[in-house]
PDB file of C-alpha atoms in Angstrom:
ATOM      1  CA  MET A1067     -16.231  -3.784  -6.559  1.00  0.00           C
ATOM      2  CA  ILE A1068     -14.156  -2.546  -9.465  1.00  0.00           C
ATOM      3  CA  LEU A1069     -10.457  -1.838  -9.712  1.00  0.00           C
ATOM      4  CA  ARG A1070      -9.480   1.215 -11.729  1.00  0.00           C
ATOM      5  CA  PRO A1071      -6.603   3.641 -12.171  1.00  0.00           C
ATOM      6  CA  PRO A1072      -6.795   6.827 -10.107  1.00  0.00           C
ATOM      7  CA  ARG A1073      -7.510  10.227 -11.589  1.00  0.00           C
ATOM      8  CA  LEU A1074      -4.971  12.980 -11.053  1.00  0.00           C
ATOM      9  CA  ASP A1075      -7.559  15.144  -9.288  1.00  0.00           C
ATOM     10  CA  GLU A1076      -8.232  12.471  -6.638  1.00  0.00           C
ATOM     11  CA  LEU A1077      -4.618  12.029  -5.484  1.00  0.00           C
ATOM     12  CA  PRO A1078      -5.139  14.352  -2.463  1.00  0.00           C
ATOM     13  CA  TYR A1079      -8.187  12.309  -1.401  1.00  0.00           C
ATOM     14  CA  LEU A1080      -6.300   9.021  -1.838  1.00  0.00           C
ATOM     15  CA  SER A1081      -3.329  10.381   0.122  1.00  0.00           C
ATOM     16  CA  ASP A1082      -5.702  11.331   2.926  1.00  0.00           C
ATOM     17  CA  LEU A1083      -7.208   7.823   2.792  1.00  0.00           C
ATOM     18  CA  CYS A1084      -3.698   6.383   3.292  1.00  0.00           C
ATOM     19  CA  LEU A1085      -3.172   8.596   6.339  1.00  0.00           C
ATOM     20  CA  ARG A1086      -6.604   7.781   7.821  1.00  0.00           C
ATOM     21  CA  SER A1087      -5.947   4.090   7.289  1.00  0.00           C
ATOM     22  CA  LYS A1088      -2.513   4.349   8.955  1.00  0.00           C
ATOM     23  CA  ALA A1089      -4.177   6.056  11.913  1.00  0.00           C
ATOM     24  CA  VAL A1090      -6.122   2.895  12.803  1.00  0.00           C
ATOM     25  CA  TRP A1091      -2.922   1.639  14.461  1.00  0.00           C
ATOM     26  CA  ASP A1092      -3.300   4.356  17.135  1.00  0.00           C
ATOM     27  CA  TYR A1093      -0.286   6.450  16.166  1.00  0.00           C
ATOM     28  CA  ASP A1094      -0.180   9.866  17.814  1.00  0.00           C
ATOM     29  CA  GLU A1095      -0.380  13.076  15.777  1.00  0.00           C
ATOM     30  CA  ALA A1096       3.408  13.533  15.716  1.00  0.00           C
ATOM     31  CA  MET A1097       3.912  10.067  14.209  1.00  0.00           C
ATOM     32  CA  LEU A1098       1.126  10.573  11.676  1.00  0.00           C
ATOM     33  CA  ASP A1099       2.695  13.880  10.690  1.00  0.00           C
ATOM     34  CA  ALA A1100       6.035  12.095  10.192  1.00  0.00           C
ATOM     35  CA  PHE A1101       4.325   9.565   7.887  1.00  0.00           C
ATOM     36  CA  LYS A1102       2.557  12.199   5.789  1.00  0.00           C
ATOM     37  CA  ASP A1103       5.176  12.663   3.042  1.00  0.00           C
ATOM     38  CA  GLU A1104       5.669   8.935   2.583  1.00  0.00           C
ATOM     39  CA  LEU A1105       1.913   8.346   2.359  1.00  0.00           C
ATOM     40  CA  THR A1106       1.268  11.099  -0.183  1.00  0.00           C
ATOM     41  CA  LEU A1107       0.543   9.985  -3.738  1.00  0.00           C
ATOM     42  CA  THR A1108       1.983  12.323  -6.364  1.00  0.00           C
ATOM     43  CA  GLU A1109       1.779  12.924 -10.075  1.00  0.00           C
ATOM     44  CA  ASP A1110       5.272  11.402 -10.331  1.00  0.00           C
ATOM     45  CA  ASP A1111       3.909   8.224  -8.714  1.00  0.00           C
ATOM     46  CA  LEU A1112       1.248   8.045 -11.427  1.00  0.00           C
ATOM     47  CA  GLU A1113       3.941   8.230 -14.097  1.00  0.00           C
ATOM     48  CA  SER A1114       6.461   5.797 -12.580  1.00  0.00           C
ATOM     49  CA  ASP A1115       4.354   3.236 -10.685  1.00  0.00           C
ATOM     50  CA  VAL A1116       1.119   1.324 -11.030  1.00  0.00           C
ATOM     51  CA  ILE A1117      -1.644   2.579  -8.753  1.00  0.00           C
ATOM     52  CA  ILE A1118      -5.075   1.009  -8.474  1.00  0.00           C
ATOM     53  CA  VAL A1119      -8.236   2.146  -6.700  1.00  0.00           C
ATOM     54  CA  ALA A1120     -10.896  -0.226  -5.363  1.00  0.00           C
ATOM     55  CA  GLU A1121     -14.336   1.340  -5.675  1.00  0.00           C
ATOM     56  CA  ASP A1122     -17.962   0.297  -5.469  1.00  0.00           C
ATOM     57  CA  LEU A1123     -21.324   2.039  -5.286  1.00  0.00           C
ATOM     58  CA  ARG A1124     -20.461   3.297  -1.796  1.00  0.00           C
ATOM     59  CA  GLY A1125     -17.299   4.997  -3.051  1.00  0.00           C
ATOM     60  CA  VAL A1126     -13.570   4.416  -2.812  1.00  0.00           C
ATOM     61  CA  ALA A1127     -12.721   1.480  -0.560  1.00  0.00           C
ATOM     62  CA  GLY A1128      -8.938   1.314  -0.908  1.00  0.00           C
ATOM     63  CA  VAL A1129      -5.802   1.988  -2.903  1.00  0.00           C
ATOM     64  CA  ALA A1130      -2.598   0.120  -3.739  1.00  0.00           C
ATOM     65  CA  GLN A1131       0.702   1.208  -5.309  1.00  0.00           C
ATOM     66  CA  LEU A1132       3.161  -1.159  -6.961  1.00  0.00           C
ATOM     67  CA  SER A1133       6.633  -0.286  -8.244  1.00  0.00           C
ATOM     68  CA  PHE A1134       9.308  -2.277 -10.050  1.00  0.00           C
ATOM     69  CA  ASP A1135      13.081  -2.380 -10.328  1.00  0.00           C
ATOM     70  CA  GLU A1136      15.450  -3.782 -12.920  1.00  0.00           C
ATOM     71  CA  THR A1137      16.313  -6.867 -10.810  1.00  0.00           C
ATOM     72  CA  GLY A1138      12.984  -8.588 -11.325  1.00  0.00           C
ATOM     73  CA  SER A1139      11.465  -7.435  -8.047  1.00  0.00           C
ATOM     74  CA  SER A1140       8.271  -5.539  -7.435  1.00  0.00           C
ATOM     75  CA  TYR A1141       7.473  -3.480  -4.355  1.00  0.00           C
ATOM     76  CA  LEU A1142       4.110  -3.064  -2.709  1.00  0.00           C
ATOM     77  CA  ASP A1143       4.641   0.555  -1.742  1.00  0.00           C
ATOM     78  CA  LYS A1144       1.123   1.174  -0.472  1.00  0.00           C
ATOM     79  CA  LEU A1145      -1.962  -0.847   0.349  1.00  0.00           C
ATOM     80  CA  PHE A1146      -4.534   1.060   2.357  1.00  0.00           C
ATOM     81  CA  VAL A1147      -8.220   0.514   3.017  1.00  0.00           C
ATOM     82  CA  GLU A1148     -10.763   3.119   4.065  1.00  0.00           C
ATOM     83  CA  PRO A1149     -11.049   2.535   7.845  1.00  0.00           C
ATOM     84  CA  VAL A1150     -14.838   2.094   7.824  1.00  0.00           C
ATOM     85  CA  ARG A1151     -14.390  -0.550   5.103  1.00  0.00           C
ATOM     86  CA  LEU A1152     -11.879  -2.729   6.985  1.00  0.00           C
ATOM     87  CA  GLY A1153     -12.928  -6.381   7.146  1.00  0.00           C
ATOM     88  CA  GLU A1154     -14.864  -6.323   3.859  1.00  0.00           C
ATOM     89  CA  GLY A1155     -12.159  -8.051   1.793  1.00  0.00           C
ATOM     90  CA  THR A1156     -10.818  -4.947   0.040  1.00  0.00           C
ATOM     91  CA  GLY A1157      -7.284  -5.453   1.356  1.00  0.00           C
ATOM     92  CA  LYS A1158      -7.244  -9.057   0.177  1.00  0.00           C
ATOM     93  CA  MET A1159      -8.535  -8.052  -3.259  1.00  0.00           C
ATOM     94  CA  LEU A1160      -5.877  -5.347  -3.626  1.00  0.00           C
ATOM     95  CA  TYR A1161      -3.152  -7.722  -2.463  1.00  0.00           C
ATOM     96  CA  VAL A1162      -4.182 -10.426  -4.933  1.00  0.00           C
ATOM     97  CA  TRP A1163      -4.302  -7.796  -7.697  1.00  0.00           C
ATOM     98  CA  ALA A1164      -0.768  -6.652  -6.788  1.00  0.00           C
ATOM     99  CA  CYS A1165       0.603 -10.214  -6.860  1.00  0.00           C
ATOM    100  CA  ARG A1166      -1.031 -10.998 -10.195  1.00  0.00           C
ATOM    101  CA  TYR A1167       0.010  -7.702 -11.771  1.00  0.00           C
ATOM    102  CA  ALA A1168       3.589  -8.073 -10.571  1.00  0.00           C
ATOM    103  CA  GLN A1169       3.804 -11.668 -11.777  1.00  0.00           C
ATOM    104  CA  GLY A1170       2.264 -10.730 -15.127  1.00  0.00           C
ATOM    105  CA  SER A1171       4.895  -8.015 -15.471  1.00  0.00           C
ATOM    106  CA  GLY A1172       7.685 -10.553 -15.019  1.00  0.00           C
ATOM    107  CA  ALA A1173       8.542  -9.904 -11.375  1.00  0.00           C
ATOM    108  CA  LYS A1174       9.862 -12.903  -9.469  1.00  0.00           C
ATOM    109  CA  GLU A1175       8.953 -11.519  -6.050  1.00  0.00           C
ATOM    110  CA  MET A1176       7.005  -8.756  -4.371  1.00  0.00           C
ATOM    111  CA  VAL A1177       8.756  -6.972  -1.506  1.00  0.00           C
ATOM    112  CA  ILE A1178       6.789  -5.321   1.287  1.00  0.00           C
ATOM    113  CA  GLU A1179       8.190  -3.022   3.956  1.00  0.00           C
ATOM    114  CA  ALA A1180       5.221  -3.295   6.263  1.00  0.00           C
ATOM    115  CA  ASP A1181       3.868  -1.416   9.193  1.00  0.00           C
ATOM    116  CA  PRO A1182       4.524  -3.745  12.153  1.00  0.00           C
ATOM    117  CA  ASP A1183       0.785  -3.996  12.815  1.00  0.00           C
ATOM    118  CA  ALA A1184       0.019  -4.860   9.173  1.00  0.00           C
ATOM    119  CA  ALA A1185       2.718  -7.543   8.829  1.00  0.00           C
ATOM    120  CA  PRO A1186       0.462 -10.395  10.054  1.00  0.00           C
ATOM    121  CA  PHE A1187      -1.989  -9.639   7.212  1.00  0.00           C
ATOM    122  CA  TYR A1188       0.775  -9.951   4.614  1.00  0.00           C
ATOM    123  CA  VAL A1189       2.069 -13.177   6.173  1.00  0.00           C
ATOM    124  CA  HIS A1190      -1.484 -14.548   6.111  1.00  0.00           C
ATOM    125  CA  MET A1191      -1.605 -13.665   2.388  1.00  0.00           C
ATOM    126  CA  GLY A1192       1.567 -15.644   1.679  1.00  0.00           C
ATOM    127  CA  ALA A1193       4.463 -13.243   2.204  1.00  0.00           C
ATOM    128  CA  GLU A1194       7.419 -14.505   4.223  1.00  0.00           C
ATOM    129  CA  PRO A1195       9.555 -12.559   6.702  1.00  0.00           C
ATOM    130  CA  ALA A1196      12.864 -11.444   5.164  1.00  0.00           C
ATOM    131  CA  GLY A1197      14.559  -9.277   7.752  1.00  0.00           C
ATOM    132  CA  GLU A1198      14.030  -5.621   8.429  1.00  0.00           C
ATOM    133  CA  ALA A1199      14.024  -2.365   6.483  1.00  0.00           C
ATOM    134  CA  GLU A1200      14.649   1.164   7.640  1.00  0.00           C
ATOM    135  CA  SER A1201      11.569   3.370   7.783  1.00  0.00           C
ATOM    136  CA  GLY A1202      11.375   6.014   5.097  1.00  0.00           C
ATOM    137  CA  SER A1203       9.614   8.317   7.546  1.00  0.00           C
ATOM    138  CA  ILE A1204      11.314   7.947  10.908  1.00  0.00           C
ATOM    139  CA  PRO A1205      15.098   7.594  11.305  1.00  0.00           C
ATOM    140  CA  GLU A1206      16.252   4.541  13.289  1.00  0.00           C
ATOM    141  CA  ARG A1207      12.804   2.904  13.063  1.00  0.00           C
ATOM    142  CA  SER A1208      12.858  -0.605  11.635  1.00  0.00           C
ATOM    143  CA  LEU A1209      10.005  -2.171   9.718  1.00  0.00           C
ATOM    144  CA  PRO A1210       9.343  -5.818   8.958  1.00  0.00           C
ATOM    145  CA  ARG A1211      10.545  -6.670   5.437  1.00  0.00           C
ATOM    146  CA  LEU A1212       8.459  -9.358   3.795  1.00  0.00           C
ATOM    147  CA  VAL A1213       8.795 -11.103   0.439  1.00  0.00           C
ATOM    148  CA  HIS A1214       6.084 -12.839  -1.539  1.00  0.00           C
ATOM    149  CA  LYS A1215       7.579 -15.210  -4.119  1.00  0.00           C
ATOM    150  CA  LEU A1216       5.662 -14.998  -7.384  1.00  0.00           C
TER     151      LEU A1216
END
């Protein structure tokens, strides 16, 4: 497995991977449609954030997006694994990469606004519950906010 930056031409494929991965939590079509904008990777994301693709001989296995602010925090904006590749360790590898990259960039913590079903994974990886955050996709929907101290 290698980690590499994405190519501009593969952003639509990676955005679709994010949506397919989100769908494993059995959201209906209306919910998935509501998530679509938030799960889309753009050219602006490539310029402002750090995005990494996990790939092996079988193809793309996952993607992660990390952003930073001026307060010394980093944000794990996306971490998605190709559904047929779940359980192979790709999510763990991307998470460890994100923590190391953030720490190496001087961040003191990594903040995650997680899907409720994904929160146990992040807790298992060392993040701690830190309240709730408002969903960027669905008004009045709260998400678990987690923080991983770096």
